Coordinates of C-alpha atoms in Angstrom, one line a residue:
M1 CA 1.2 -133.6 -65.6
L2 CA -2.0 -135.5 -63.7
F3 CA -2.1 -132.9 -61.2
N4 CA -2.0 -130.1 -63.9
I5 CA -4.8 -132.2 -66.3
G6 CA -6.7 -132.7 -62.8
I7 CA -6.6 -128.4 -62.3
I8 CA -7.7 -128.2 -65.8
F9 CA -10.6 -130.8 -65.8
V10 CA -12.1 -129.4 -62.3
L11 CA -12.0 -125.5 -63.1
G12 CA -13.2 -126.6 -67.0
S13 CA -16.0 -128.3 -65.4
I14 CA -17.1 -125.0 -63.3
I15 CA -16.0 -122.8 -66.9
G16 CA -18.5 -125.3 -68.9
W17 CA -21.0 -124.6 -66.2
I18 CA -21.1 -121.4 -65.7
S19 CA -20.4 -119.9 -69.4
P20 CA -24.4 -120.5 -70.8
K21 CA -25.4 -119.3 -67.7
I22 CA -24.1 -115.6 -68.4
G23 CA -24.5 -116.0 -72.2
I24 CA -21.3 -116.2 -73.8
P25 CA -20.7 -119.9 -75.7
R26 CA -18.6 -122.3 -73.3
V27 CA -16.3 -122.3 -75.6
V28 CA -15.0 -119.0 -75.5
G29 CA -15.2 -119.8 -71.9
Y30 CA -12.6 -122.2 -72.1
L31 CA -10.5 -120.5 -74.3
L32 CA -10.4 -117.3 -71.6
L33 CA -10.0 -120.2 -68.7
G34 CA -7.0 -121.5 -70.6
L35 CA -5.2 -118.0 -71.3
F36 CA -5.6 -117.1 -67.7
I37 CA -4.2 -120.2 -66.1
G38 CA -1.6 -120.2 -68.5
P39 CA 2.3 -119.3 -68.3
E40 CA 1.2 -116.5 -70.3
V41 CA -1.1 -114.5 -67.2
L42 CA -1.4 -116.1 -63.7
G43 CA 1.3 -119.3 -64.9
I44 CA -1.3 -122.1 -62.7
I45 CA -0.3 -123.9 -65.7
P46 CA 3.6 -124.2 -66.1
T47 CA 5.2 -123.7 -69.6
N48 CA 6.7 -127.3 -68.9
F49 CA 3.3 -128.5 -69.2
V50 CA 2.6 -126.6 -72.4
E51 CA 5.5 -127.4 -74.0
H52 CA 4.8 -131.5 -72.8
S53 CA 1.0 -131.3 -73.9
H54 CA 1.4 -132.4 -77.4
L55 CA 0.0 -135.8 -76.7
I56 CA -3.3 -134.1 -75.3
I57 CA -3.6 -132.2 -78.7
D58 CA -3.1 -135.1 -80.6
I59 CA -5.6 -137.1 -78.9
S60 CA -7.8 -134.2 -79.6
L61 CA -7.7 -133.5 -83.0
S62 CA -7.4 -136.9 -84.5
I63 CA -11.0 -137.3 -82.3
I64 CA -12.3 -134.2 -83.9
A65 CA -11.0 -135.0 -87.3
V66 CA -12.8 -138.3 -87.4
L67 CA -15.9 -136.4 -85.9
V68 CA -15.8 -133.5 -88.7
G69 CA -15.4 -136.5 -91.0
A70 CA -18.4 -138.3 -89.7
T71 CA -20.7 -135.0 -90.5
L72 CA -20.3 -135.8 -94.1
K73 CA -23.3 -138.9 -94.4
F74 CA -24.0 -138.2 -97.8
S75 CA -27.6 -139.7 -97.7
S76 CA -28.4 -136.4 -95.2
F77 CA -28.0 -134.3 -97.5
R78 CA -29.6 -135.4 -100.3
G79 CA -31.3 -132.9 -102.5
H80 CA -29.0 -129.8 -101.6
A81 CA -25.0 -131.7 -102.1
K82 CA -24.9 -129.7 -105.0
E83 CA -24.6 -126.4 -102.5
V84 CA -22.5 -128.2 -100.3
V85 CA -20.0 -129.0 -103.6
Y86 CA -20.3 -124.9 -104.8
I87 CA -20.1 -123.4 -101.5
T88 CA -17.2 -124.9 -100.3
L89 CA -15.3 -124.7 -103.8
F90 CA -16.1 -121.4 -104.3
Q91 CA -15.8 -120.2 -100.5
A92 CA -12.3 -122.3 -100.2
I93 CA -10.9 -120.6 -103.5
G94 CA -12.3 -117.5 -103.2
T95 CA -10.5 -116.8 -99.3
F96 CA -7.3 -118.1 -101.3
V97 CA -7.6 -115.9 -103.9
V98 CA -8.5 -113.0 -101.5
V99 CA -6.0 -113.2 -99.1
S100 CA -3.2 -114.3 -101.0
V101 CA -4.0 -111.1 -103.3
G102 CA -4.2 -109.1 -100.8
F103 CA -1.0 -109.5 -98.8
I104 CA 0.8 -109.5 -102.2
I105 CA -0.2 -106.3 -103.4
L106 CA 0.2 -104.8 -99.6
G107 CA 3.1 -106.8 -99.7
G108 CA 5.8 -104.0 -97.9
I109 CA 4.2 -104.1 -94.4
F110 CA 6.5 -107.8 -94.0
P111 CA 9.7 -107.7 -92.7
F112 CA 10.9 -110.0 -95.9
D113 CA 12.3 -109.9 -99.0
T114 CA 9.7 -110.1 -102.4
R115 CA 9.6 -113.8 -103.1
E116 CA 9.8 -114.7 -99.7
V117 CA 6.2 -112.6 -99.1
V118 CA 5.1 -114.2 -102.4
L119 CA 5.8 -117.9 -100.0
I120 CA 4.2 -116.2 -97.1
A121 CA 1.2 -114.8 -98.8
L122 CA 0.6 -118.4 -100.5
L123 CA 0.9 -120.5 -97.1
L124 CA -1.3 -117.7 -95.2
A125 CA -3.8 -118.2 -97.3
G126 CA -3.9 -121.7 -97.6
I127 CA -4.2 -122.3 -94.1
A128 CA -6.5 -119.4 -94.2
T129 CA -9.4 -121.6 -95.8
A130 CA -9.1 -123.9 -93.0
T131 CA -12.1 -123.3 -91.0
A132 CA -12.5 -124.8 -87.5
P133 CA -14.0 -128.4 -86.8
A134 CA -14.4 -128.1 -83.0
T135 CA -16.0 -125.1 -82.8
P136 CA -19.1 -125.5 -85.0
L137 CA -19.6 -128.7 -83.9
A138 CA -19.2 -127.7 -80.2
I139 CA -21.9 -125.0 -80.6
V140 CA -24.3 -127.1 -82.6
H141 CA -24.0 -129.5 -80.0
E142 CA -24.8 -126.7 -77.6
L143 CA -28.1 -125.1 -79.3
R144 CA -28.7 -128.6 -80.3
A145 CA -29.2 -126.9 -83.6
K146 CA -31.1 -129.8 -86.5
G147 CA -32.1 -128.7 -90.0
I148 CA -31.0 -128.3 -93.4
F149 CA -28.8 -125.2 -92.9
T150 CA -27.1 -127.5 -89.8
S151 CA -26.6 -129.8 -91.5
T152 CA -25.6 -128.0 -94.9
F153 CA -23.1 -126.1 -92.6
L154 CA -21.6 -129.3 -91.3
A155 CA -21.1 -131.0 -94.6
I156 CA -19.5 -127.7 -95.7
V157 CA -17.2 -127.2 -92.4
A158 CA -16.0 -131.2 -93.1
L159 CA -15.4 -130.8 -96.9
D160 CA -13.5 -127.3 -96.2
D161 CA -11.0 -128.8 -94.1
V162 CA -10.1 -132.0 -96.8
I163 CA -9.6 -128.6 -99.5
S164 CA -8.0 -126.7 -97.3
L165 CA -5.2 -129.5 -96.4
M166 CA -5.0 -129.9 -100.2
I167 CA -4.4 -126.2 -101.1
L168 CA -2.0 -125.4 -98.6
T169 CA 0.0 -128.9 -99.6
F170 CA -0.3 -127.3 -102.9
A171 CA 0.8 -123.8 -102.4
L172 CA 3.8 -125.3 -99.6
T173 CA 5.2 -127.6 -102.3
V174 CA 5.3 -124.5 -105.1
G175 CA 6.7 -121.9 -102.1
T176 CA 9.4 -124.6 -101.0
S177 CA 10.1 -125.1 -104.7
L178 CA 10.8 -121.1 -105.1
I179 CA 12.8 -120.6 -102.3
A180 CA 15.4 -123.5 -102.9
S181 CA 15.6 -122.4 -107.1
A182 CA 13.3 -119.9 -107.4
V183 CA 12.0 -122.3 -110.0
F184 CA 8.9 -124.3 -110.3
E185 CA 9.0 -128.1 -110.5
W186 CA 6.5 -130.2 -111.6
V187 CA 8.0 -133.3 -109.5
N188 CA 6.8 -131.3 -106.3
I189 CA 3.5 -130.8 -106.9
L190 CA 3.3 -135.2 -107.7
D191 CA 4.9 -135.6 -105.1
A192 CA 2.1 -133.6 -102.8
V193 CA -0.4 -135.5 -105.2
V194 CA 0.8 -138.8 -104.1
I195 CA 0.7 -137.6 -100.3
L196 CA -2.4 -136.4 -100.5
A197 CA -3.5 -140.0 -102.3
M198 CA -1.9 -142.3 -100.1
S199 CA -3.1 -139.9 -96.8
I200 CA -7.1 -140.3 -98.4
L201 CA -6.2 -144.3 -99.1
F202 CA -4.9 -144.9 -95.8
G203 CA -8.2 -143.2 -94.3
T204 CA -10.3 -145.1 -96.1
I205 CA -8.8 -148.5 -95.1
A206 CA -8.9 -147.5 -91.6
G207 CA -12.6 -146.7 -92.2
L208 CA -13.5 -149.5 -94.2
T209 CA -11.7 -152.0 -91.5
N210 CA -13.9 -150.5 -88.4
T211 CA -16.7 -151.5 -90.6
L212 CA -15.5 -155.0 -90.9
L213 CA -15.0 -155.2 -86.9
E214 CA -18.3 -154.1 -86.3
R215 CA -19.2 -158.0 -86.8
V216 CA -16.6 -158.7 -84.6
F217 CA -18.4 -156.8 -81.7
V218 CA -21.9 -157.0 -82.5
S219 CA -23.0 -157.6 -78.9
S220 CA -20.9 -155.1 -77.6
K221 CA -21.0 -151.4 -78.6
T222 CA -19.3 -149.8 -76.1
M223 CA -16.2 -152.9 -77.3
E224 CA -16.6 -151.4 -80.7
T225 CA -15.9 -148.0 -79.2
I226 CA -12.8 -148.7 -77.8
A227 CA -11.8 -150.7 -80.7
T228 CA -12.8 -147.4 -82.6
I229 CA -10.9 -145.2 -80.8
G230 CA -7.7 -147.3 -81.0
L231 CA -8.1 -147.4 -84.2
I232 CA -8.5 -143.7 -85.0
F233 CA -5.1 -142.9 -82.6
L234 CA -3.3 -145.6 -85.0
V235 CA -4.2 -143.7 -88.1
Y236 CA -3.7 -140.4 -87.0
S237 CA -0.1 -141.6 -85.2
I238 CA 1.1 -143.6 -88.3
S239 CA 0.3 -140.9 -90.9
E240 CA 2.5 -138.7 -89.2
L241 CA 5.4 -141.2 -88.8
Y242 CA 5.3 -141.7 -92.4
A243 CA 4.7 -138.0 -93.6
L244 CA 1.5 -138.0 -94.5
E245 CA -1.4 -135.8 -93.5
P246 CA -2.8 -137.4 -90.2
L247 CA -6.4 -134.4 -90.3
L248 CA -6.7 -135.8 -93.6
S249 CA -6.8 -139.5 -92.7
A250 CA -8.5 -139.1 -89.6
M251 CA -11.4 -136.8 -91.2
V252 CA -11.6 -139.8 -94.4
M253 CA -11.5 -142.1 -91.7
G254 CA -14.8 -140.7 -90.1
I255 CA -16.2 -140.2 -93.9
V256 CA -16.1 -143.6 -94.4
M257 CA -17.3 -145.0 -91.3
V258 CA -20.4 -143.0 -91.4
N259 CA -21.4 -143.8 -94.5
T260 CA -20.3 -147.4 -94.7
S261 CA -21.4 -148.7 -91.3
R262 CA -25.2 -149.2 -90.2
H263 CA -24.4 -148.7 -86.0
F264 CA -21.6 -146.5 -86.7
D265 CA -24.3 -143.6 -85.0
L266 CA -24.3 -145.6 -81.8
I267 CA -20.5 -145.4 -81.9
Q268 CA -21.0 -141.6 -82.5
E269 CA -24.1 -141.2 -79.7
E270 CA -21.1 -143.0 -77.3
I271 CA -18.5 -140.6 -78.2
D272 CA -20.7 -137.8 -77.8
K273 CA -22.3 -139.1 -74.5
H274 CA -18.7 -139.8 -72.6
L275 CA -16.1 -138.5 -74.8
A276 CA -16.8 -135.2 -76.9
N277 CA -16.9 -132.6 -74.4
I278 CA -13.6 -134.2 -72.6
I279 CA -11.7 -133.8 -75.5
F280 CA -13.5 -130.0 -76.5
M281 CA -12.9 -128.1 -73.4
L282 CA -9.4 -129.9 -73.0
F283 CA -8.4 -128.9 -76.7
F284 CA -9.8 -125.1 -76.6
I285 CA -8.1 -124.8 -73.2
L286 CA -4.6 -126.6 -74.3
S287 CA -5.1 -124.1 -77.3
A288 CA -5.1 -121.0 -75.5
M289 CA -2.8 -121.8 -73.4
Y290 CA -0.2 -121.7 -77.1
L291 CA -0.8 -118.2 -77.7
K292 CA 1.8 -115.3 -77.0
L293 CA 0.4 -112.0 -75.8
D294 CA 3.8 -110.3 -77.4
S295 CA 2.8 -112.0 -81.1
L296 CA -0.7 -109.6 -80.3
V297 CA 1.2 -106.5 -80.5
S298 CA 3.9 -107.0 -82.5
V299 CA 2.1 -107.8 -85.5
P300 CA -0.9 -106.1 -85.5
L301 CA -1.9 -104.5 -88.7
I302 CA -1.1 -108.5 -90.5
I303 CA -3.5 -109.7 -87.6
A304 CA -6.4 -107.0 -88.7
M305 CA -5.6 -107.8 -92.7
Y306 CA -5.5 -111.7 -91.8
T307 CA -8.9 -111.6 -90.2
L308 CA -10.6 -108.8 -92.4
L309 CA -9.5 -110.6 -95.6
R310 CA -10.3 -114.4 -94.8
V311 CA -14.3 -113.4 -93.6
I312 CA -14.8 -111.4 -97.1
G313 CA -12.9 -114.4 -98.8
K314 CA -15.5 -116.7 -96.8
V315 CA -18.5 -114.3 -97.3
L316 CA -18.1 -113.4 -101.1
G317 CA -17.3 -117.2 -101.6
S318 CA -20.1 -118.6 -99.9
Y319 CA -22.4 -116.0 -101.6
L320 CA -21.4 -117.1 -104.9
G321 CA -21.3 -120.7 -104.5
A322 CA -25.2 -120.5 -102.8
V323 CA -26.3 -117.9 -105.8
V324 CA -24.8 -120.5 -108.3
S325 CA -26.5 -123.3 -106.3
K326 CA -29.7 -121.5 -106.0
S327 CA -29.9 -121.7 -102.2
S328 CA -32.1 -120.3 -100.3
N329 CA -31.9 -117.0 -99.4
T330 CA -30.8 -118.2 -95.3
I331 CA -27.6 -119.9 -96.4
K332 CA -26.8 -117.0 -98.7
K333 CA -27.1 -114.7 -95.9
Y334 CA -25.5 -116.8 -93.4
M335 CA -23.7 -118.9 -94.1
G336 CA -19.8 -117.2 -94.6
I337 CA -20.4 -115.8 -91.2
A338 CA -21.1 -119.2 -90.1
L339 CA -17.7 -120.8 -91.5
F340 CA -15.3 -117.6 -89.5
P341 CA -14.1 -119.6 -86.8
Q342 CA -10.7 -120.8 -87.2
A343 CA -8.5 -122.9 -84.5
G344 CA -6.9 -126.5 -84.3
V345 CA -6.4 -127.1 -87.8
A346 CA -5.1 -124.0 -88.2
I347 CA -2.8 -124.0 -85.4
G348 CA -1.8 -127.6 -87.1
L349 CA -1.3 -126.8 -90.3
A350 CA 1.0 -123.9 -88.7
L351 CA 3.2 -126.2 -86.9
S352 CA 3.7 -128.6 -90.0
I353 CA 5.5 -125.6 -91.6
Q354 CA 8.1 -125.9 -88.9
N355 CA 9.1 -128.9 -90.2
H356 CA 10.8 -127.7 -93.5
A357 CA 14.5 -126.4 -93.4
Q358 CA 13.6 -124.3 -96.3
L359 CA 11.4 -122.3 -94.5
D360 CA 13.1 -121.7 -90.9
S361 CA 13.2 -117.9 -91.6
I362 CA 9.6 -117.8 -92.2
A363 CA 7.5 -120.8 -90.4
P364 CA 8.0 -119.1 -86.7
F365 CA 6.5 -115.7 -88.1
I366 CA 3.6 -117.5 -90.0
L367 CA 3.0 -119.5 -86.3
N368 CA 3.0 -116.3 -84.5
V369 CA 0.6 -115.4 -87.1
I370 CA -1.5 -118.4 -86.7
I371 CA -1.6 -118.7 -83.2
A372 CA -2.5 -114.6 -82.6
T373 CA -5.2 -114.6 -84.9
T374 CA -6.8 -117.8 -84.0
F375 CA -7.6 -116.3 -80.4
V376 CA -9.1 -113.4 -82.1
H377 CA -11.2 -115.8 -84.7
E378 CA -12.2 -118.1 -81.7
M379 CA -13.1 -115.3 -79.6
L380 CA -15.9 -113.8 -82.6
G381 CA -16.5 -116.9 -84.3
P382 CA -18.2 -119.0 -81.8
F383 CA -20.7 -116.0 -81.1
M384 CA -20.9 -115.3 -85.3
T385 CA -21.5 -119.1 -85.4
K386 CA -24.3 -119.0 -82.8
Y387 CA -25.4 -116.0 -84.2
A388 CA -25.9 -117.7 -88.4
L389 CA -27.4 -120.9 -86.5
Q390 CA -30.0 -119.0 -85.0
K391 CA -31.1 -116.8 -87.6
S392 CA -31.5 -120.2 -89.5
G393 CA -34.2 -121.1 -86.8
E394 CA -32.5 -124.5 -86.6
C395 CA -32.4 -124.6 -83.0
H396 CA -33.8 -126.6 -80.5
H397 CA -32.1 -125.5 -76.8
K398 CA -34.5 -123.6 -75.4
T399 CA -37.4 -126.4 -75.6
V400 CA -35.1 -128.8 -74.7
D401 CA -34.0 -126.0 -71.2
K402 CA -37.3 -126.0 -70.3
K403 CA -37.9 -129.8 -70.1
S404 CA -34.9 -130.2 -68.6
K405 CA -35.8 -127.7 -65.9
K406 CA -39.8 -129.2 -65.8
H407 CA -37.5 -132.4 -65.3
K408 CA -35.3 -131.3 -62.3
R409 CA -38.1 -129.3 -60.8
R410 CA -39.9 -133.3 -60.7
H411 CA -37.4 -134.6 -59.7
G412 CA -36.3 -131.9 -56.9
D413 CA -32.4 -130.7 -58.1

């Protein structure tokens, strides 16, 4: 295990250094590296390692979820909160409607009966609403983007993933009810509401607890950062243990901390400096290793449809939300494109479906589709997000690079 992690670290650092120099986002470099050194191509990293890497994936997802939640600082988007809410709701609902209706209409392409086709359409549509939190954060970090478009974008990503978890939970509840009895039961909706409410409550309590711990570690930000990371792991694992939504709990924890803590920005800075790059690298390299190449050729039409329907829903929904909220032309034109990436959250949602015994006939099919389309989304998504951020005029990486070069020359590096 340690040997394989060492290989990933060394090769990952090389790819992370080379990628910007050849004009591709680091995310894409990490994905390509993971695919090539993983079991599907070169086999440098064995299947056994990938099968036992769930702990690393969970650690990565828990921290990424908190960091995404922490982008939702209410004071930072005063004046455009209306557009954040409208665009998030319109694009999430729009994506769900476009994907579900599209797959139901073209249900003949699925090798399942009518009832299962409807369920697959609902579940794929629920997953489609999610936007990869790690990719936007990684691209924003890399481009050092800052401004109204960027803050609105990150806020939408944070809210979007919260809403996607809710939509999928309800879709899953309705779907399993239909499969089990062919009759819709309201009690299942109540169960879904309870799970969501408990996840939000648990995340809120954890966030407030962390804020209280500030008083204990007032003289040591390093110890406070360590305690915060410990709380993140506790929240994620306990949520999983009690069948709550761990990603939702972690996101809410991040939202609460960034809005109640006076010094959480210092903790964020510590994580950004010493942990974020490692987490992003590990997460993307390992995610690519889960891809089964045969799934790319077994359902090509479904992969193409999912990708096309999803981007149509994101672009149209974002545009309508921007029109209703009277957003700028830049947000109208480019926000939907920026929301194209999809990765970790989608895979996590697809994996969660595998735990439902009623769905054993369709769950593996959905997982293969999501893993395959995730690779497509993450190969194209970083470029689309990067393009949208550059068009917004809020990227400052060139200026920083120039300063860095001057600094290096001055110090003989």
